[in-house]
Amino acid sequence: MTRPVTLIRPVELPRPPRRPRLTRGTELGLAVAAQLALLAVLRPGHVGLAVGAGYALASWVLLTRAFRRRTLGPADHVTLARVVLTGGVAALAAAHPAGAGSTAALVAVASAALVLDGVDGRVARRTGTASRLGARFDMETDALLVLVLSVQVAWSAGAWVLAIGAMRYVFGAAAWVAPWLRADLRPSAARKAVAVVQGVVLVVAASGAVPHGGLLVAAALALLLWSFGRDVRWLFARRDRRGSGPSRGSGASGERSTDGARRAGLLDPVAR
């Protein structure tokens, strides 16, 4: 006589609750909150607070539009932190004429932003999340920090220093008129080095720690003119050619790859 076989039903263990993923709007909203918290710590005065708050609002609007079709990746979060730090530098630079800005705080915040400049590209490569939007995000954050630092140094060295910060935007404006400027650039270690030099020299000049800082800034400007001039000549010589390959190292840090843009758009990559 055989015994009836008893079927044992598998016991289903309760699944751990999934952690809710931050949405694009939540991430950018937290960045705005972090920006306002940084302003509260820095206390840049009324003018600085107004500039910092306006910067936070403008950043939120721009990035909401730029990332409307995808979420922010790991490297984008690092770049977003640099956006917040750059806002703090902008607030302190704006407050400088009124004496409310703190040079030590400005140098510390700007230095932190420069250090993080070398982090987001590595994160993008290691996580396999490099994209041309992320590269442009990185590039424009670098350019904005250099512009803000040039404003800070211009208070003491003269308005000519603004040429360092404005050059990227002059190039971008020229690309709207001359589309051949939006072609891909060949990778260049010299271009990367010159871009890094601009931020470092401007921070050193802003600190007032070295004598004759104006001469140091003038040398950095000469290097930048040489770098842009070399690239413009190279693009001009190839202006009639079509179908260039993808460009790498177009950002200021040279860490995250980009693809050339054939038409200008919001945070769409251009050659520089």
Coordinates of C-alpha atoms in Angstrom, one line a residue:
M1 CA 0.0 0.0 0.0
T2 CA 1.5 3.3 -1.1
R3 CA 1.2 6.4 1.0
P4 CA -0.3 9.5 -0.6
V5 CA 2.3 12.0 -1.7
T6 CA 2.0 15.4 0.0
L7 CA 2.9 18.4 -2.1
I8 CA 4.8 21.0 -0.2
R9 CA 4.1 24.5 -1.4
P10 CA 7.1 26.8 -1.5
V11 CA 6.9 29.6 1.0
E12 CA 7.1 33.0 -0.6
L13 CA 9.3 35.3 1.4
P14 CA 8.1 38.9 1.5
R15 CA 10.0 41.1 -0.8
P16 CA 11.8 44.1 0.7
P17 CA 10.1 47.3 -0.2
R18 CA 11.8 49.1 -3.1
R19 CA 13.4 52.4 -2.3
P20 CA 11.7 55.1 -4.3
R21 CA 14.0 56.6 -7.0
L22 CA 14.4 60.3 -7.0
T23 CA 12.7 61.9 -10.0
R24 CA 14.3 64.5 -12.1
G25 CA 12.2 67.2 -10.5
T26 CA 13.1 66.1 -7.0
E27 CA 16.8 66.0 -7.7
L28 CA 16.8 69.5 -9.2
G29 CA 14.6 70.8 -6.4
L30 CA 17.1 69.4 -3.8
A31 CA 19.8 71.2 -5.7
V32 CA 17.9 74.5 -5.3
A33 CA 17.5 73.8 -1.6
A34 CA 21.2 73.1 -1.3
Q35 CA 21.9 76.3 -3.1
L36 CA 19.8 78.3 -0.7
A37 CA 21.4 76.5 2.3
L38 CA 24.9 77.4 1.0
L39 CA 23.9 81.0 0.6
A40 CA 22.7 81.0 4.2
V41 CA 26.1 79.7 5.3
L42 CA 28.1 82.1 3.2
R43 CA 26.0 85.2 4.0
P44 CA 27.1 87.2 1.0
G45 CA 24.9 90.2 1.8
H46 CA 21.8 91.5 0.1
V47 CA 23.3 91.8 -3.4
G48 CA 24.9 88.4 -3.1
L49 CA 21.7 86.8 -1.9
A50 CA 19.8 88.3 -4.8
V51 CA 22.4 87.0 -7.3
G52 CA 22.5 83.6 -5.7
A53 CA 18.7 83.2 -5.6
G54 CA 18.4 84.3 -9.2
Y55 CA 21.2 81.9 -10.2
A56 CA 19.4 79.0 -8.4
L57 CA 16.1 79.8 -10.3
A58 CA 17.8 80.1 -13.7
S59 CA 19.7 76.9 -13.1
W60 CA 16.5 75.1 -12.2
V61 CA 14.7 76.3 -15.3
L62 CA 17.6 75.5 -17.7
L63 CA 18.3 72.0 -16.3
T64 CA 14.6 71.1 -16.2
R65 CA 14.4 71.8 -19.9
A66 CA 17.8 70.2 -20.7
F67 CA 17.0 66.9 -18.8
R68 CA 13.3 66.7 -19.7
R69 CA 13.8 63.5 -21.7
R70 CA 16.0 61.6 -19.2
T71 CA 17.0 61.4 -15.6
L72 CA 20.3 62.5 -14.2
G73 CA 23.1 59.9 -14.1
P74 CA 25.7 59.4 -11.4
A75 CA 28.2 61.8 -13.1
D76 CA 25.5 64.3 -13.6
H77 CA 24.9 64.4 -9.8
V78 CA 28.6 65.3 -9.3
T79 CA 28.3 68.1 -11.9
L80 CA 25.1 69.3 -10.2
A81 CA 27.1 69.6 -7.0
R82 CA 29.5 71.8 -8.9
V83 CA 26.6 73.9 -10.2
V84 CA 25.6 74.6 -6.6
L85 CA 29.2 75.5 -5.6
T86 CA 29.5 77.8 -8.6
G87 CA 26.3 79.6 -7.4
G88 CA 28.0 80.2 -4.1
V89 CA 31.1 81.7 -5.9
A90 CA 28.8 83.9 -8.0
A91 CA 27.0 85.2 -4.9
L92 CA 30.3 86.1 -3.2
A93 CA 31.8 87.6 -6.4
A94 CA 28.7 89.8 -6.7
A95 CA 28.9 91.0 -3.1
H96 CA 32.6 91.9 -3.4
P97 CA 32.2 95.6 -4.2
A98 CA 30.0 96.0 -1.1
G99 CA 32.6 94.4 1.1
A100 CA 30.3 91.6 2.1
G101 CA 32.1 88.8 0.3
S102 CA 34.7 86.7 2.0
T103 CA 37.8 86.0 -0.1
A104 CA 38.7 82.9 2.0
A105 CA 35.2 81.5 1.5
L106 CA 35.2 82.2 -2.2
V107 CA 38.6 80.5 -2.7
A108 CA 37.5 77.5 -0.6
V109 CA 34.2 77.0 -2.5
A110 CA 35.8 77.6 -5.9
S111 CA 38.6 75.1 -5.1
A112 CA 36.1 72.5 -4.2
A113 CA 34.3 73.0 -7.5
L114 CA 37.7 72.7 -9.4
V115 CA 38.5 69.4 -7.5
L116 CA 35.1 67.9 -8.4
D117 CA 35.8 68.8 -12.0
G118 CA 38.1 65.8 -12.2
V119 CA 35.5 63.5 -10.6
D120 CA 32.4 63.6 -12.8
G121 CA 34.3 62.3 -15.9
R122 CA 35.7 59.4 -14.1
V123 CA 32.3 58.5 -12.6
A124 CA 30.8 58.6 -16.1
R125 CA 33.4 56.2 -17.5
R126 CA 33.3 53.8 -14.6
T127 CA 29.5 53.6 -14.6
G128 CA 29.2 53.5 -18.4
T129 CA 26.9 56.5 -18.4
A130 CA 28.9 58.9 -20.5
S131 CA 26.7 60.9 -22.8
R132 CA 27.0 64.0 -24.9
L133 CA 24.4 65.8 -22.8
G134 CA 26.4 65.0 -19.7
A135 CA 29.6 66.2 -21.4
R136 CA 27.9 69.5 -22.3
F137 CA 26.6 69.8 -18.8
D138 CA 30.1 69.3 -17.5
M139 CA 31.6 71.8 -20.1
E140 CA 29.2 74.6 -19.4
T141 CA 29.6 74.3 -15.7
D142 CA 33.3 74.7 -16.1
A143 CA 32.8 77.7 -18.4
L144 CA 30.4 79.3 -15.9
L145 CA 32.8 78.9 -13.0
V146 CA 35.6 80.5 -15.0
L147 CA 33.3 83.4 -15.9
V148 CA 32.4 84.0 -12.3
L149 CA 36.0 83.8 -11.2
S150 CA 37.0 86.3 -13.9
V151 CA 34.4 88.7 -12.6
Q152 CA 35.9 88.3 -9.1
V153 CA 39.5 89.0 -10.3
A154 CA 38.3 91.8 -12.5
W155 CA 37.4 93.9 -9.5
S156 CA 41.1 94.3 -8.6
A157 CA 43.0 93.5 -11.8
G158 CA 40.8 95.3 -14.4
A159 CA 38.0 94.6 -16.8
W160 CA 40.3 93.0 -19.3
V161 CA 40.2 89.8 -17.1
L162 CA 36.6 89.3 -18.2
A163 CA 38.0 88.2 -21.6
I164 CA 38.9 84.9 -20.0
G165 CA 35.4 84.2 -18.9
A166 CA 33.7 85.6 -21.9
M167 CA 35.7 83.8 -24.6
R168 CA 33.7 80.5 -24.4
Y169 CA 30.5 82.4 -24.9
V170 CA 31.9 84.5 -27.7
F171 CA 32.9 81.3 -29.4
G172 CA 29.4 79.8 -28.8
A173 CA 27.7 83.0 -30.2
A174 CA 30.0 82.9 -33.3
A175 CA 29.0 79.2 -33.8
W176 CA 25.4 80.3 -34.4
V177 CA 26.6 82.6 -37.2
A178 CA 29.3 80.3 -38.6
P179 CA 28.1 76.7 -38.4
W180 CA 31.5 75.3 -39.3
L181 CA 32.6 76.3 -35.7
R182 CA 30.3 73.5 -34.4
A183 CA 32.3 70.8 -36.2
D184 CA 34.1 68.2 -34.1
L185 CA 37.6 69.0 -32.8
R186 CA 40.4 66.5 -32.6
P187 CA 41.4 65.5 -29.1
S188 CA 44.1 67.7 -27.6
A189 CA 45.9 67.4 -24.3
A190 CA 47.1 71.0 -24.7
R191 CA 43.5 72.2 -24.9
K192 CA 42.6 70.3 -21.7
A193 CA 45.7 71.7 -19.9
V194 CA 45.0 75.3 -20.9
A195 CA 41.4 75.0 -19.7
V196 CA 42.6 73.7 -16.3
V197 CA 45.1 76.5 -16.0
Q198 CA 42.4 79.1 -16.3
G199 CA 40.5 78.0 -13.2
V200 CA 43.6 77.4 -11.1
V201 CA 45.2 80.8 -12.0
L202 CA 42.0 82.7 -11.4
V203 CA 41.6 81.1 -8.0
V204 CA 45.2 81.9 -7.1
A205 CA 44.7 85.5 -8.3
A206 CA 41.4 85.9 -6.3
S207 CA 43.2 84.7 -3.2
G208 CA 45.8 87.4 -3.4
A209 CA 48.3 84.9 -2.1
V210 CA 50.9 85.7 -4.8
P211 CA 52.4 89.0 -5.9
H212 CA 51.9 90.3 -9.4
G213 CA 48.8 88.2 -9.8
G214 CA 47.8 90.3 -12.8
L215 CA 50.8 89.1 -14.8
L216 CA 49.9 85.5 -14.0
V217 CA 46.3 86.1 -15.2
A218 CA 47.7 87.8 -18.4
A219 CA 49.8 84.8 -19.1
A220 CA 46.8 82.5 -18.7
L221 CA 44.8 84.7 -21.1
A222 CA 47.6 84.5 -23.6
L223 CA 47.5 80.7 -23.4
L224 CA 43.7 80.8 -23.8
L225 CA 43.9 83.0 -26.9
W226 CA 46.5 80.7 -28.4
S227 CA 44.3 77.6 -27.7
F228 CA 41.1 79.1 -29.2
G229 CA 43.0 80.6 -32.1
R230 CA 44.6 77.2 -32.9
D231 CA 41.2 75.5 -32.9
V232 CA 39.5 78.1 -35.0
R233 CA 42.3 77.9 -37.6
W234 CA 41.9 74.1 -37.6
L235 CA 38.1 74.3 -38.0
F236 CA 38.4 77.0 -40.7
A237 CA 40.7 74.9 -42.8
R238 CA 38.2 72.1 -42.7
R239 CA 35.0 74.1 -43.0
D240 CA 34.0 72.6 -46.3
R241 CA 34.4 69.0 -45.2
R242 CA 31.4 66.9 -44.1
G243 CA 30.9 64.0 -41.8
S244 CA 33.6 64.3 -39.2
G245 CA 33.8 61.7 -36.5
P246 CA 32.9 62.0 -32.8
S247 CA 35.0 64.3 -30.8
R248 CA 36.5 63.5 -27.4
G249 CA 37.8 65.8 -24.9
S250 CA 35.9 68.8 -26.0
G251 CA 34.9 69.7 -22.4
A252 CA 37.1 71.8 -20.2
S253 CA 38.1 68.8 -18.1
G254 CA 38.4 66.5 -21.1
E255 CA 36.9 63.6 -19.1
R256 CA 33.6 62.9 -20.7
S257 CA 33.2 62.2 -24.4
T258 CA 31.0 64.3 -26.6
D259 CA 29.6 64.1 -30.1
G260 CA 29.6 67.0 -32.4
A261 CA 26.4 69.0 -32.9
R262 CA 25.2 69.9 -36.3
R263 CA 22.8 72.5 -35.1
A264 CA 22.8 74.6 -31.9
G265 CA 20.4 73.7 -29.2
L266 CA 19.9 73.9 -25.4
L267 CA 22.9 72.1 -23.8
D268 CA 23.6 70.5 -27.2
P269 CA 27.4 69.9 -27.6
V270 CA 29.5 72.1 -29.7
A271 CA 33.1 71.8 -30.6
R272 CA 34.3 73.8 -27.5

